[in-house]
Amino acid sequence: MPTEAAAQGFSRPKPKRGKSLSLRRTHSSTEADRENPRHGSFTVEVQESVLPPHLRARLWDLFQQIEREVEVVYAENLALQEKVEVLTERLEAGTSDKAIGEESLDGTVKANIAKNKSSSQLSQKLKTTYKASTSKMQHRLQQSIAPVRARLDTVSGASIVSSFKPANTSQCQMVRRFVGHRDGVWEVNISRTKPHVLGTVSADRTAKLWCMATGQCVLNYVGHSGSVNSIRFHPNDQLALTASGDHTAHVWRSAVVLPQVPPEGNPLLFSGVQRSSDDDQIEGAEKEEGEAASHTEPGDSSDFAPAVVRSPLTEFTGHTDVIIAADWMADGKQVVTASWDRTAQLYDLETTELVHSLTGHDQELTNCSTHPTQRLVVTSSKDSTFRLWDFRDPSIHSVNVFQGHTDTVNSVTFTSGDNVVSGSDDRTVKVWDLKNMRSPLATIRTDSAINRISVSALHKVIAIPHDNRHIRLFDLQGVRLARLPRSNRTGHHRMVCGTAWYDENPMCNLFSCGFDRQVIGWQIITAVA
């Protein structure tokens, strides 16, 4: 863009500049340089500069300090990587944790701490000016030493989880797929009353109920006009609560008639893996016409047609933006909703009136969950916090804010006891004690962002779905149990959005849903040493 001076037809005189020195590395053939290939010779070039000589000399000295520091850190990084590899091999060979921890503490960890102290002695100006150039190297160093530190913390009784292979093992096997949604599946849940059915919600604006024994869709709910983001079942009645992007939450009847289970063989064993691949099943579901498109297993009744529900029994319309989740209070007489309008709302089911408006989050809410027996609610948000709302005293309601994460908190849920489990985009899952929530009881560090987690009430196991298509299992103490298999024909091949446990059926006790438009049933057998 032309300047004002150029537009007027004259230019300003250029200021006179002095001469400065710049460095350029060149190859050297001297004997000293050949003995130390990390150093080369420098060629001095004269360039124009306005800097006085004493400042140029100071910059020269600072650059030399930076180069020496980076070279030392880089050499330590290489040596530390070799040390971690050796430690890993020794762990796999059965070396005791105590010996490994002492050796690591005496060697690489102490050396790294000493070097960090040495680095901190540089001037503040040097740190500020060249922070960007050294941060990447420090990040690599921290990544390399993290497994060693984690193992040492485990040996000393700390709660940080090691990334080494666990001593506890679990058997994980895929049992069945449920294919029929036309878009990503956001959440999966199990009804609390008999007959137990599997509930799923999707971005295709539908909610579906499935027979877990046959894999058939038994009911389609099509009352929403936007993406359906969550589904929760009434604690003691056949009612479902769904939250949607159309700014509403619906309560609808979830009573169904299940198809007849084939008498021969085990009805829960999935045979679709042998006859077609994942892509074939999904492609066939996309081509299916009508609202009742579903996956049919061998032996099912071909004339079975799923029910269709088109309107809700109750509709809640108090939010001004997307409702991302909704849940029932313990008594089933009230519901709580969480929205992108940065508020949560507590409604009376019978009158649909607003009881409380829960405000305070600085950004959009991502999830909400209620305690199974008490009047407690937790809400999570993109503001990296989650809040605990206490309604046990009818006259007042209190709120506590917890800032244990550094990024969006995508999931927070109660366990059957007095614990809260939270998962975040900062790639950590944290277990908290309701009686003392100053610091987490356990911190689980992973390699990918975490979506909607679930906790088994029977086995006390956390199922963690990841953006990188993995599903990992940990206990409440933070010990890694297993990673569910994932291959071309097993597991999800896109982001896993949520998980749900069904402890009453040991043949298929975990369900997962993903953005690949499918739901998978798993058999998990935990074997804790």
Short mmCIF file of C-alpha atoms in Angstrom, two decimals:
data_model
loop_
_atom_site.label_atom_id
_atom_site.label_comp_id
_atom_site.label_asym_id
_atom_site.label_seq_id
_atom_site.Cartn_x
_atom_site.Cartn_y
_atom_site.Cartn_z
CA MET A 1 0.00 0.00 0.00
CA PRO A 2 1.49 3.39 -0.91
CA THR A 3 2.38 5.67 1.97
CA GLU A 4 1.18 9.24 2.38
CA ALA A 5 4.66 10.61 1.54
CA ALA A 6 4.85 8.60 -1.67
CA ALA A 7 1.40 9.77 -2.69
CA GLN A 8 2.52 13.40 -2.29
CA GLY A 9 5.61 12.90 -4.52
CA PHE A 10 8.47 13.20 -2.04
CA SER A 11 10.38 10.85 0.24
CA ARG A 12 12.09 11.23 3.58
CA PRO A 13 15.89 11.10 3.83
CA LYS A 14 17.21 7.76 5.06
CA PRO A 15 18.96 7.82 8.44
CA LYS A 16 22.62 6.95 8.50
CA ARG A 17 23.41 3.56 9.95
CA GLY A 18 26.54 2.23 11.50
CA LYS A 19 28.15 -1.08 10.74
CA SER A 20 27.51 -4.27 12.71
CA LEU A 21 28.83 -7.79 12.80
CA SER A 22 26.79 -10.89 11.94
CA LEU A 23 27.81 -14.54 12.25
CA ARG A 24 27.61 -17.23 9.63
CA ARG A 25 28.69 -20.81 10.34
CA THR A 26 31.00 -22.36 7.77
CA HIS A 27 32.82 -25.67 7.49
CA SER A 28 36.34 -25.76 8.86
CA SER A 29 39.19 -27.94 7.85
CA THR A 30 41.41 -27.23 10.83
CA GLU A 31 42.52 -30.11 12.99
CA ALA A 32 40.78 -28.74 16.09
CA ASP A 33 37.45 -28.49 14.29
CA ARG A 34 37.75 -31.97 12.86
CA GLU A 35 38.28 -33.36 16.38
CA ASN A 36 35.11 -31.64 17.60
CA PRO A 37 32.57 -31.74 14.75
CA ARG A 38 29.90 -29.96 16.84
CA HIS A 39 31.85 -26.73 16.46
CA GLY A 40 32.61 -24.95 13.24
CA SER A 41 34.25 -21.74 12.26
CA PHE A 42 32.46 -18.45 11.93
CA THR A 43 32.72 -15.91 9.18
CA VAL A 44 32.33 -12.28 10.15
CA GLU A 45 30.24 -10.16 7.82
CA VAL A 46 29.90 -6.40 8.03
CA GLN A 47 26.37 -5.10 7.77
CA GLU A 48 24.67 -1.81 8.51
CA SER A 49 23.33 -1.47 12.07
CA VAL A 50 22.23 1.23 14.46
CA LEU A 51 23.36 -0.73 17.53
CA PRO A 52 26.34 0.60 19.47
CA PRO A 53 29.39 -1.68 19.81
CA HIS A 54 28.79 -2.59 23.47
CA LEU A 55 25.26 -3.86 22.68
CA ARG A 56 26.54 -5.92 19.76
CA ALA A 57 29.17 -7.47 22.02
CA ARG A 58 26.46 -8.27 24.59
CA LEU A 59 24.29 -9.97 21.95
CA TRP A 60 27.29 -11.99 20.76
CA ASP A 61 27.84 -13.26 24.29
CA LEU A 62 24.14 -14.11 24.76
CA PHE A 63 24.02 -16.12 21.53
CA GLN A 64 27.05 -18.13 22.63
CA GLN A 65 25.40 -18.91 25.98
CA ILE A 66 22.23 -20.05 24.22
CA GLU A 67 24.14 -22.37 21.90
CA ARG A 68 26.05 -23.97 24.77
CA GLU A 69 22.87 -24.41 26.81
CA VAL A 70 20.90 -25.97 23.95
CA GLU A 71 23.75 -28.35 23.13
CA VAL A 72 23.93 -29.57 26.73
CA VAL A 73 20.16 -30.03 26.98
CA TYR A 74 20.06 -31.85 23.66
CA ALA A 75 22.82 -34.24 24.75
CA GLU A 76 21.00 -34.90 28.01
CA ASN A 77 17.81 -35.55 26.09
CA LEU A 78 19.47 -38.22 23.96
CA ALA A 79 21.02 -39.87 27.00
CA LEU A 80 17.70 -39.77 28.84
CA GLN A 81 15.88 -41.41 25.96
CA GLU A 82 18.38 -44.26 26.02
CA LYS A 83 17.89 -44.54 29.78
CA VAL A 84 14.10 -44.76 29.42
CA GLU A 85 14.46 -47.52 26.82
CA VAL A 86 16.73 -49.49 29.15
CA LEU A 87 14.32 -49.03 32.06
CA THR A 88 11.40 -50.18 29.94
CA GLU A 89 13.23 -53.34 28.92
CA ARG A 90 14.12 -54.06 32.53
CA LEU A 91 10.54 -53.54 33.64
CA GLU A 92 9.29 -55.96 31.04
CA ALA A 93 11.93 -58.48 32.15
CA GLY A 94 10.60 -58.33 35.70
CA THR A 95 13.03 -55.92 37.37
CA SER A 96 11.75 -54.68 40.70
CA ASP A 97 10.16 -51.24 40.82
CA LYS A 98 12.23 -50.19 43.80
CA ALA A 99 15.59 -50.81 42.17
CA ILE A 100 14.53 -49.02 39.02
CA GLY A 101 13.22 -46.05 40.97
CA GLU A 102 16.45 -45.67 43.00
CA GLU A 103 18.62 -45.92 39.91
CA SER A 104 16.53 -43.38 38.03
CA LEU A 105 16.54 -40.98 40.98
CA ASP A 106 20.29 -41.18 41.44
CA GLY A 107 21.03 -40.78 37.75
CA THR A 108 18.97 -39.03 35.15
CA VAL A 109 16.37 -37.31 37.35
CA LYS A 110 18.91 -35.67 39.65
CA ALA A 111 21.02 -34.64 36.70
CA ASN A 112 18.00 -33.09 35.04
CA ILE A 113 17.05 -31.19 38.20
CA ALA A 114 20.57 -29.85 38.53
CA LYS A 115 20.55 -28.71 34.92
CA ASN A 116 17.21 -26.98 35.37
CA LYS A 117 18.66 -25.07 38.30
CA SER A 118 21.64 -24.11 36.18
CA SER A 119 19.35 -22.88 33.41
CA SER A 120 17.38 -20.73 35.84
CA GLN A 121 20.51 -18.73 36.62
CA LEU A 122 20.49 -17.06 33.21
CA SER A 123 19.49 -13.45 33.15
CA GLN A 124 15.81 -12.51 32.88
CA LYS A 125 16.50 -10.80 29.61
CA LEU A 126 17.96 -13.96 28.13
CA LYS A 127 14.95 -16.01 29.25
CA THR A 128 12.44 -13.54 27.85
CA THR A 129 14.20 -12.98 24.52
CA TYR A 130 14.84 -16.59 23.66
CA LYS A 131 11.94 -18.39 25.37
CA ALA A 132 10.47 -19.51 22.06
CA SER A 133 13.72 -21.05 20.84
CA THR A 134 14.27 -23.14 23.98
CA SER A 135 10.71 -24.13 24.87
CA LYS A 136 10.54 -26.88 22.24
CA MET A 137 13.71 -28.51 23.55
CA GLN A 138 12.44 -28.37 27.13
CA HIS A 139 9.14 -29.88 26.04
CA ARG A 140 10.95 -32.81 24.43
CA LEU A 141 12.99 -33.27 27.57
CA GLN A 142 9.89 -33.31 29.76
CA GLN A 143 8.20 -35.84 27.47
CA SER A 144 11.21 -38.13 27.70
CA ILE A 145 11.48 -38.03 31.47
CA ALA A 146 7.74 -38.23 32.18
CA PRO A 147 7.57 -42.06 32.20
CA VAL A 148 10.51 -42.25 34.61
CA ARG A 149 9.00 -39.69 36.98
CA ALA A 150 5.63 -41.42 36.81
CA ARG A 151 7.18 -44.75 37.73
CA LEU A 152 9.05 -43.19 40.64
CA ASP A 153 5.82 -41.61 41.91
CA THR A 154 4.10 -44.97 41.79
CA VAL A 155 6.91 -46.61 43.77
CA SER A 156 6.76 -43.86 46.40
CA GLY A 157 2.97 -44.12 46.76
CA ALA A 158 1.96 -41.04 44.78
CA SER A 159 -1.21 -40.98 42.69
CA ILE A 160 0.33 -40.13 39.29
CA VAL A 161 -0.22 -42.99 36.88
CA SER A 162 2.66 -44.70 35.15
CA SER A 163 2.63 -45.15 31.42
CA PHE A 164 4.50 -48.45 31.65
CA LYS A 165 2.67 -51.73 31.10
CA PRO A 166 0.36 -52.51 34.04
CA ALA A 167 0.60 -55.47 36.34
CA ASN A 168 -3.18 -55.89 36.31
CA THR A 169 -4.72 -57.35 33.21
CA SER A 170 -8.21 -57.50 31.75
CA GLN A 171 -9.74 -59.48 28.93
CA CYS A 172 -11.58 -57.37 26.35
CA GLN A 173 -13.58 -58.73 23.46
CA MET A 174 -16.00 -57.17 21.02
CA VAL A 175 -19.43 -58.82 21.18
CA ARG A 176 -21.82 -56.88 18.94
CA ARG A 177 -22.26 -53.83 16.74
CA PHE A 178 -25.37 -51.67 16.57
CA VAL A 179 -25.46 -49.88 13.22
CA GLY A 180 -28.33 -47.72 12.02
CA HIS A 181 -27.62 -44.06 12.77
CA ARG A 182 -26.90 -41.83 9.80
CA ASP A 183 -24.48 -39.50 11.60
CA GLY A 184 -22.14 -39.46 14.58
CA VAL A 185 -23.43 -41.00 17.82
CA TRP A 186 -22.87 -38.66 20.77
CA GLU A 187 -23.93 -40.70 23.79
CA VAL A 188 -24.96 -44.20 24.82
CA ASN A 189 -26.82 -45.21 27.97
CA ILE A 190 -28.68 -48.14 29.56
CA SER A 191 -32.23 -47.96 30.91
CA ARG A 192 -32.62 -48.48 34.64
CA THR A 193 -35.93 -50.38 34.57
CA LYS A 194 -36.84 -53.67 32.96
CA PRO A 195 -36.81 -54.56 30.18
CA HIS A 196 -33.34 -53.06 29.91
CA VAL A 197 -32.61 -51.46 26.56
CA LEU A 198 -29.71 -49.61 25.04
CA GLY A 199 -30.29 -45.93 24.24
CA THR A 200 -28.29 -43.92 21.70
CA VAL A 201 -28.52 -40.35 20.38
CA SER A 202 -27.04 -38.94 17.23
CA ALA A 203 -26.40 -35.86 15.15
CA ASP A 204 -28.95 -37.29 12.68
CA ARG A 205 -31.65 -35.78 15.00
CA THR A 206 -32.89 -39.14 16.28
CA ALA A 207 -32.70 -41.19 19.45
CA LYS A 208 -32.86 -44.98 19.19
CA LEU A 209 -33.55 -47.80 21.62
CA TRP A 210 -31.95 -51.18 20.90
CA CYS A 211 -32.47 -54.75 22.02
CA MET A 212 -29.11 -55.77 23.46
CA ALA A 213 -29.74 -59.49 22.90
CA THR A 214 -30.46 -59.29 19.16
CA GLY A 215 -28.94 -55.97 18.11
CA GLN A 216 -32.22 -54.73 16.60
CA CYS A 217 -33.56 -51.20 16.87
CA VAL A 218 -36.87 -51.37 18.76
CA LEU A 219 -37.82 -47.67 18.94
CA ASN A 220 -37.02 -44.46 17.08
CA TYR A 221 -37.64 -41.07 18.67
CA VAL A 222 -37.88 -38.33 16.03
CA GLY A 223 -39.31 -35.44 18.07
CA HIS A 224 -36.24 -33.17 17.94
CA SER A 225 -35.39 -30.80 15.10
CA GLY A 226 -31.68 -30.60 15.92
CA SER A 227 -28.82 -32.88 16.85
CA VAL A 228 -29.68 -35.02 19.89
CA ASN A 229 -26.76 -34.70 22.30
CA SER A 230 -27.58 -36.83 25.34
CA ILE A 231 -29.96 -39.48 26.63
CA ARG A 232 -30.63 -40.41 30.28
CA PHE A 233 -33.26 -42.80 31.68
CA HIS A 234 -35.65 -42.24 34.58
CA PRO A 235 -34.51 -44.00 37.80
CA ASN A 236 -37.75 -45.94 38.31
CA ASP A 237 -40.02 -45.40 35.32
CA GLN A 238 -39.95 -46.10 31.58
CA LEU A 239 -39.11 -42.52 30.59
CA ALA A 240 -36.22 -41.12 28.60
CA LEU A 241 -34.79 -37.59 28.76
CA THR A 242 -33.00 -36.23 25.69
CA ALA A 243 -31.21 -32.90 25.11
CA SER A 244 -30.90 -31.34 21.70
CA GLY A 245 -29.35 -28.61 19.63
CA ASP A 246 -32.82 -27.22 18.99
CA HIS A 247 -32.60 -25.56 22.47
CA THR A 248 -35.06 -28.00 24.04
CA ALA A 249 -35.04 -31.07 26.28
CA HIS A 250 -37.73 -33.74 25.85
CA VAL A 251 -39.19 -36.40 28.12
CA TRP A 252 -40.77 -39.27 26.19
CA ARG A 253 -42.09 -42.76 26.86
CA SER A 254 -39.42 -45.46 26.47
CA ALA A 255 -41.65 -48.52 26.91
CA VAL A 256 -40.86 -51.08 24.20
CA VAL A 257 -41.65 -54.63 23.11
CA LEU A 258 -38.46 -56.60 22.56
CA PRO A 259 -38.15 -59.06 19.65
CA GLN A 260 -37.96 -62.76 20.31
CA VAL A 261 -34.47 -64.00 21.09
CA PRO A 262 -33.36 -66.93 18.87
CA PRO A 263 -33.31 -70.10 21.01
CA GLU A 264 -30.32 -71.71 19.32
CA GLY A 265 -26.81 -70.67 20.25
CA ASN A 266 -25.73 -67.72 22.31
CA PRO A 267 -27.77 -64.68 21.23
CA LEU A 268 -25.08 -62.29 22.40
CA LEU A 269 -22.30 -63.65 20.21
CA PHE A 270 -21.89 -61.36 17.23
CA SER A 271 -21.38 -63.16 13.92
CA GLY A 272 -21.37 -60.07 11.72
CA VAL A 273 -17.57 -59.82 11.89
CA GLN A 274 -17.23 -62.97 9.84
CA ARG A 275 -19.68 -62.01 7.13
CA SER A 276 -19.02 -58.29 6.52
CA SER A 277 -16.60 -55.53 7.42
CA ASP A 278 -17.32 -52.32 9.32
CA ASP A 279 -17.40 -50.21 6.18
CA ASP A 280 -19.84 -52.58 4.46
CA GLN A 281 -22.27 -52.38 7.37
CA ILE A 282 -22.10 -48.60 7.62
CA GLU A 283 -22.48 -48.17 3.87
CA GLY A 284 -25.54 -50.40 3.94
CA ALA A 285 -27.04 -48.36 6.78
CA GLU A 286 -26.54 -45.15 4.81
CA LYS A 287 -28.42 -46.59 1.83
CA GLU A 288 -31.32 -47.82 3.97
CA GLU A 289 -34.51 -45.81 3.45
CA GLY A 290 -36.97 -44.83 6.17
CA GLU A 291 -36.68 -43.96 9.83
CA ALA A 292 -36.53 -47.57 11.04
CA ALA A 293 -33.22 -48.50 9.39
CA SER A 294 -31.46 -50.93 11.71
CA HIS A 295 -28.96 -53.75 11.80
CA THR A 296 -30.44 -57.27 11.76
CA GLU A 297 -28.70 -60.34 13.12
CA PRO A 298 -29.06 -63.89 11.77
CA GLY A 299 -32.07 -65.59 13.30
CA ASP A 300 -34.01 -62.40 14.06
CA SER A 301 -37.61 -62.02 12.99
CA SER A 302 -37.57 -60.29 9.62
CA ASP A 303 -41.07 -58.86 10.10
CA PHE A 304 -40.23 -57.03 13.35
CA ALA A 305 -40.77 -53.27 12.94
CA PRO A 306 -39.48 -50.74 15.48
CA ALA A 307 -41.90 -48.30 17.08
CA VAL A 308 -41.72 -44.62 16.20
CA VAL A 309 -42.37 -41.83 18.73
CA ARG A 310 -42.83 -38.40 17.17
CA SER A 311 -43.74 -36.09 20.07
CA PRO A 312 -42.65 -35.75 23.71
CA LEU A 313 -44.66 -36.06 26.89
CA THR A 314 -42.92 -32.98 28.33
CA GLU A 315 -40.81 -30.29 26.71
CA PHE A 316 -38.43 -27.86 28.46
CA THR A 317 -37.76 -24.66 26.52
CA GLY A 318 -35.98 -22.28 28.89
CA HIS A 319 -32.55 -22.14 27.23
CA THR A 320 -31.39 -19.76 24.51
CA ASP A 321 -28.72 -21.99 23.00
CA VAL A 322 -27.84 -25.64 22.44
CA ILE A 323 -28.65 -27.99 25.33
CA ILE A 324 -25.65 -30.27 25.47
CA ALA A 325 -26.83 -32.61 28.27
CA ALA A 326 -29.74 -33.28 30.63
CA ASP A 327 -30.14 -35.65 33.59
CA TRP A 328 -32.67 -36.78 36.19
CA MET A 329 -32.41 -35.93 39.87
CA ALA A 330 -32.22 -38.90 42.21
CA ASP A 331 -35.96 -38.90 43.00
CA GLY A 332 -36.97 -38.59 39.33
CA LYS A 333 -39.20 -35.57 40.05
CA GLN A 334 -36.85 -32.95 38.64
CA VAL A 335 -34.46 -32.67 35.71
CA VAL A 336 -31.34 -30.59 35.21
CA THR A 337 -30.16 -29.30 31.84
CA ALA A 338 -26.79 -27.88 30.73
CA SER A 339 -26.52 -25.48 27.81
CA TRP A 340 -24.15 -23.50 25.65
CA ASP A 341 -25.83 -20.35 27.00
CA ARG A 342 -23.47 -20.84 30.02
CA THR A 343 -26.26 -21.83 32.40
CA ALA A 344 -27.77 -24.97 33.87
CA GLN A 345 -31.48 -25.13 34.68
CA LEU A 346 -33.33 -27.19 37.26
CA TYR A 347 -36.94 -27.93 36.23
CA ASP A 348 -39.90 -29.55 37.94
CA LEU A 349 -41.05 -32.52 35.86
CA GLU A 350 -44.76 -32.26 36.64
CA THR A 351 -45.23 -28.52 36.15
CA THR A 352 -42.24 -27.88 33.77
CA GLU A 353 -41.53 -24.74 35.83
CA LEU A 354 -38.01 -23.47 36.39
CA VAL A 355 -36.90 -24.19 39.97
CA HIS A 356 -33.33 -22.86 39.89
CA SER A 357 -31.11 -21.21 37.29
CA LEU A 358 -27.52 -22.29 37.89
CA THR A 359 -25.22 -19.52 36.68
CA GLY A 360 -21.52 -18.86 37.10
CA HIS A 361 -19.64 -20.64 34.33
CA ASP A 362 -17.66 -18.30 32.09
CA GLN A 363 -18.04 -20.37 28.92
CA GLU A 364 -20.31 -22.96 27.35
CA LEU A 365 -21.27 -25.99 29.44
CA THR A 366 -20.25 -29.41 28.15
CA ASN A 367 -22.01 -31.89 30.43
CA CYS A 368 -24.01 -32.37 33.61
CA SER A 369 -24.53 -35.33 35.90
CA THR A 370 -26.52 -36.09 39.06
CA HIS A 371 -25.71 -38.18 42.10
CA PRO A 372 -27.50 -41.58 42.09
CA THR A 373 -28.91 -41.18 45.63
CA GLN A 374 -28.41 -37.56 46.79
CA ARG A 375 -29.53 -34.16 45.52
CA LEU A 376 -26.15 -33.23 44.07
CA VAL A 377 -25.36 -31.99 40.56
CA VAL A 378 -22.04 -31.48 38.77
CA THR A 379 -21.63 -29.37 35.65
CA SER A 380 -18.57 -29.08 33.42
CA SER A 381 -17.59 -26.29 31.08
CA LYS A 382 -15.16 -25.06 28.45
CA ASP A 383 -13.83 -22.63 31.07
CA SER A 384 -11.68 -25.55 32.38
CA THR A 385 -13.70 -25.86 35.60
CA PHE A 386 -16.51 -28.01 36.96
CA ARG A 387 -18.98 -27.05 39.64
CA LEU A 388 -20.69 -29.03 42.38
CA TRP A 389 -24.23 -27.86 43.19
CA ASP A 390 -25.76 -28.99 46.49
CA PHE A 391 -29.58 -29.06 46.80
CA ARG A 392 -29.80 -31.28 49.88
CA ASP A 393 -30.99 -28.36 52.01
CA PRO A 394 -34.33 -27.16 50.54
CA SER A 395 -33.87 -23.61 51.87
CA ILE A 396 -30.46 -22.95 50.27
CA HIS A 397 -28.30 -24.35 47.54
CA SER A 398 -24.52 -24.05 47.60
CA VAL A 399 -21.95 -24.29 44.83
CA ASN A 400 -18.26 -25.19 44.82
CA VAL A 401 -15.92 -24.45 41.91
CA PHE A 402 -13.04 -26.78 41.09
CA GLN A 403 -10.15 -25.74 38.87
CA GLY A 404 -8.23 -28.97 38.60
CA HIS A 405 -7.89 -28.96 34.80
CA THR A 406 -6.12 -26.69 32.32
CA ASP A 407 -8.48 -27.12 29.36
CA THR A 408 -12.12 -27.84 28.54
CA VAL A 409 -13.73 -30.30 30.96
CA ASN A 410 -15.81 -32.56 28.71
CA SER A 411 -17.10 -35.03 31.26
CA VAL A 412 -17.83 -35.20 34.96
CA THR A 413 -19.75 -37.97 36.70
CA PHE A 414 -20.44 -39.42 40.13
CA THR A 415 -19.46 -42.92 41.15
CA SER A 416 -21.61 -45.21 43.25
CA GLY A 417 -19.62 -44.06 46.30
CA ASP A 418 -18.43 -40.62 47.32
CA ASN A 419 -16.21 -39.91 44.33
CA VAL A 420 -16.40 -37.63 41.31
CA VAL A 421 -14.50 -38.42 38.09
CA SER A 422 -13.70 -35.67 35.58
CA GLY A 423 -12.17 -35.84 32.11
CA SER A 424 -10.73 -33.01 30.04
CA ASP A 425 -9.16 -31.93 26.78
CA ASP A 426 -5.94 -31.53 28.76
CA ARG A 427 -5.64 -35.33 28.37
CA THR A 428 -6.17 -36.12 32.04
CA VAL A 429 -8.83 -37.89 34.08
CA LYS A 430 -9.01 -37.04 37.77
CA VAL A 431 -10.72 -38.83 40.64
CA TRP A 432 -11.99 -36.64 43.47
CA ASP A 433 -13.34 -37.32 46.96
CA LEU A 434 -16.60 -35.50 47.73
CA LYS A 435 -15.55 -35.10 51.36
CA ASN A 436 -12.27 -33.40 50.49
CA MET A 437 -11.98 -32.00 46.97
CA ARG A 438 -8.93 -29.80 47.45
CA SER A 439 -6.79 -32.13 45.36
CA PRO A 440 -7.57 -35.26 43.32
CA LEU A 441 -7.13 -38.73 44.74
CA ALA A 442 -5.69 -39.93 41.43
CA THR A 443 -4.60 -38.32 38.18
CA ILE A 444 -4.63 -40.40 35.00
CA ARG A 445 -2.50 -38.94 32.20
CA THR A 446 -3.23 -40.05 28.64
CA ASP A 447 -2.16 -39.17 25.10
CA SER A 448 -5.46 -37.79 23.75
CA ALA A 449 -8.42 -35.62 24.70
CA ILE A 450 -11.12 -37.35 26.78
CA ASN A 451 -14.84 -37.43 26.02
CA ARG A 452 -17.78 -38.73 28.10
CA ILE A 453 -16.48 -41.26 30.57
CA SER A 454 -18.43 -43.84 32.61
CA VAL A 455 -17.67 -45.74 35.81
CA SER A 456 -18.68 -49.32 36.56
CA ALA A 457 -20.52 -49.48 39.88
CA LEU A 458 -19.66 -53.18 40.25
CA HIS A 459 -16.01 -53.28 39.25
CA LYS A 460 -15.05 -49.65 40.06
CA VAL A 461 -13.51 -49.30 36.61
CA ILE A 462 -13.40 -46.11 34.53
CA ALA A 463 -13.96 -46.45 30.78
CA ILE A 464 -12.23 -43.55 29.02
CA PRO A 465 -13.13 -42.73 25.38
CA HIS A 466 -10.57 -40.73 23.40
CA ASP A 467 -10.42 -38.53 20.35
CA ASN A 468 -7.76 -40.85 18.90
CA ARG A 469 -10.26 -43.77 18.70
CA HIS A 470 -8.90 -45.58 21.75
CA ILE A 471 -10.83 -46.73 24.82
CA ARG A 472 -8.79 -47.28 27.98
CA LEU A 473 -9.76 -48.84 31.30
CA PHE A 474 -8.43 -47.64 34.68
CA ASP A 475 -9.46 -48.32 38.24
CA LEU A 476 -10.32 -45.54 40.69
CA GLN A 477 -6.76 -45.60 42.09
CA GLY A 478 -5.42 -44.69 38.64
CA VAL A 479 -3.99 -48.08 37.73
CA ARG A 480 -4.22 -48.91 34.07
CA LEU A 481 -6.09 -52.14 33.39
CA ALA A 482 -6.42 -52.47 29.62
CA ARG A 483 -6.91 -50.81 26.27
CA LEU A 484 -9.78 -52.10 24.17
CA PRO A 485 -8.69 -53.64 20.87
CA ARG A 486 -8.79 -51.51 17.74
CA SER A 487 -8.07 -52.80 14.26
CA ASN A 488 -9.57 -52.70 10.78
CA ARG A 489 -12.41 -55.03 11.82
CA THR A 490 -12.56 -54.40 15.57
CA GLY A 491 -13.27 -51.19 17.41
CA HIS A 492 -14.05 -47.67 16.30
CA HIS A 493 -12.29 -46.01 13.41
CA ARG A 494 -13.22 -42.43 14.35
CA MET A 495 -13.46 -40.41 17.56
CA VAL A 496 -15.08 -42.32 20.45
CA CYS A 497 -17.70 -40.01 21.98
CA GLY A 498 -18.94 -41.91 25.03
CA THR A 499 -19.15 -45.15 27.02
CA ALA A 500 -21.72 -46.82 29.30
CA TRP A 501 -21.48 -49.82 31.64
CA TYR A 502 -24.12 -52.54 31.98
CA ASP A 503 -22.94 -54.56 34.98
CA GLU A 504 -25.98 -56.85 35.07
CA ASN A 505 -24.93 -58.68 31.91
CA PRO A 506 -21.40 -60.16 32.13
CA MET A 507 -21.55 -61.30 28.50
CA CYS A 508 -21.78 -57.72 27.20
CA ASN A 509 -21.12 -55.22 29.98
CA LEU A 510 -19.63 -52.17 28.23
CA PHE A 511 -20.95 -50.12 25.33
CA SER A 512 -19.19 -47.41 23.35
CA CYS A 513 -20.33 -45.00 20.66
CA GLY A 514 -18.39 -42.95 18.17
CA PHE A 515 -18.43 -40.49 15.35
CA ASP A 516 -18.19 -43.44 12.95
CA ARG A 517 -21.99 -43.81 13.43
CA GLN A 518 -21.83 -47.12 15.24
CA VAL A 519 -22.23 -48.47 18.76
CA ILE A 520 -20.17 -51.44 19.95
CA GLY A 521 -20.88 -53.85 22.80
CA TRP A 522 -17.86 -55.27 24.65
CA GLN A 523 -17.23 -58.05 27.12
CA ILE A 524 -14.82 -56.89 29.82
CA ILE A 525 -13.42 -59.36 32.32
CA THR A 526 -11.26 -57.61 34.90
CA ALA A 527 -8.59 -59.57 36.75
CA VAL A 528 -7.05 -57.49 39.50
CA ALA A 529 -3.92 -58.92 41.07
#
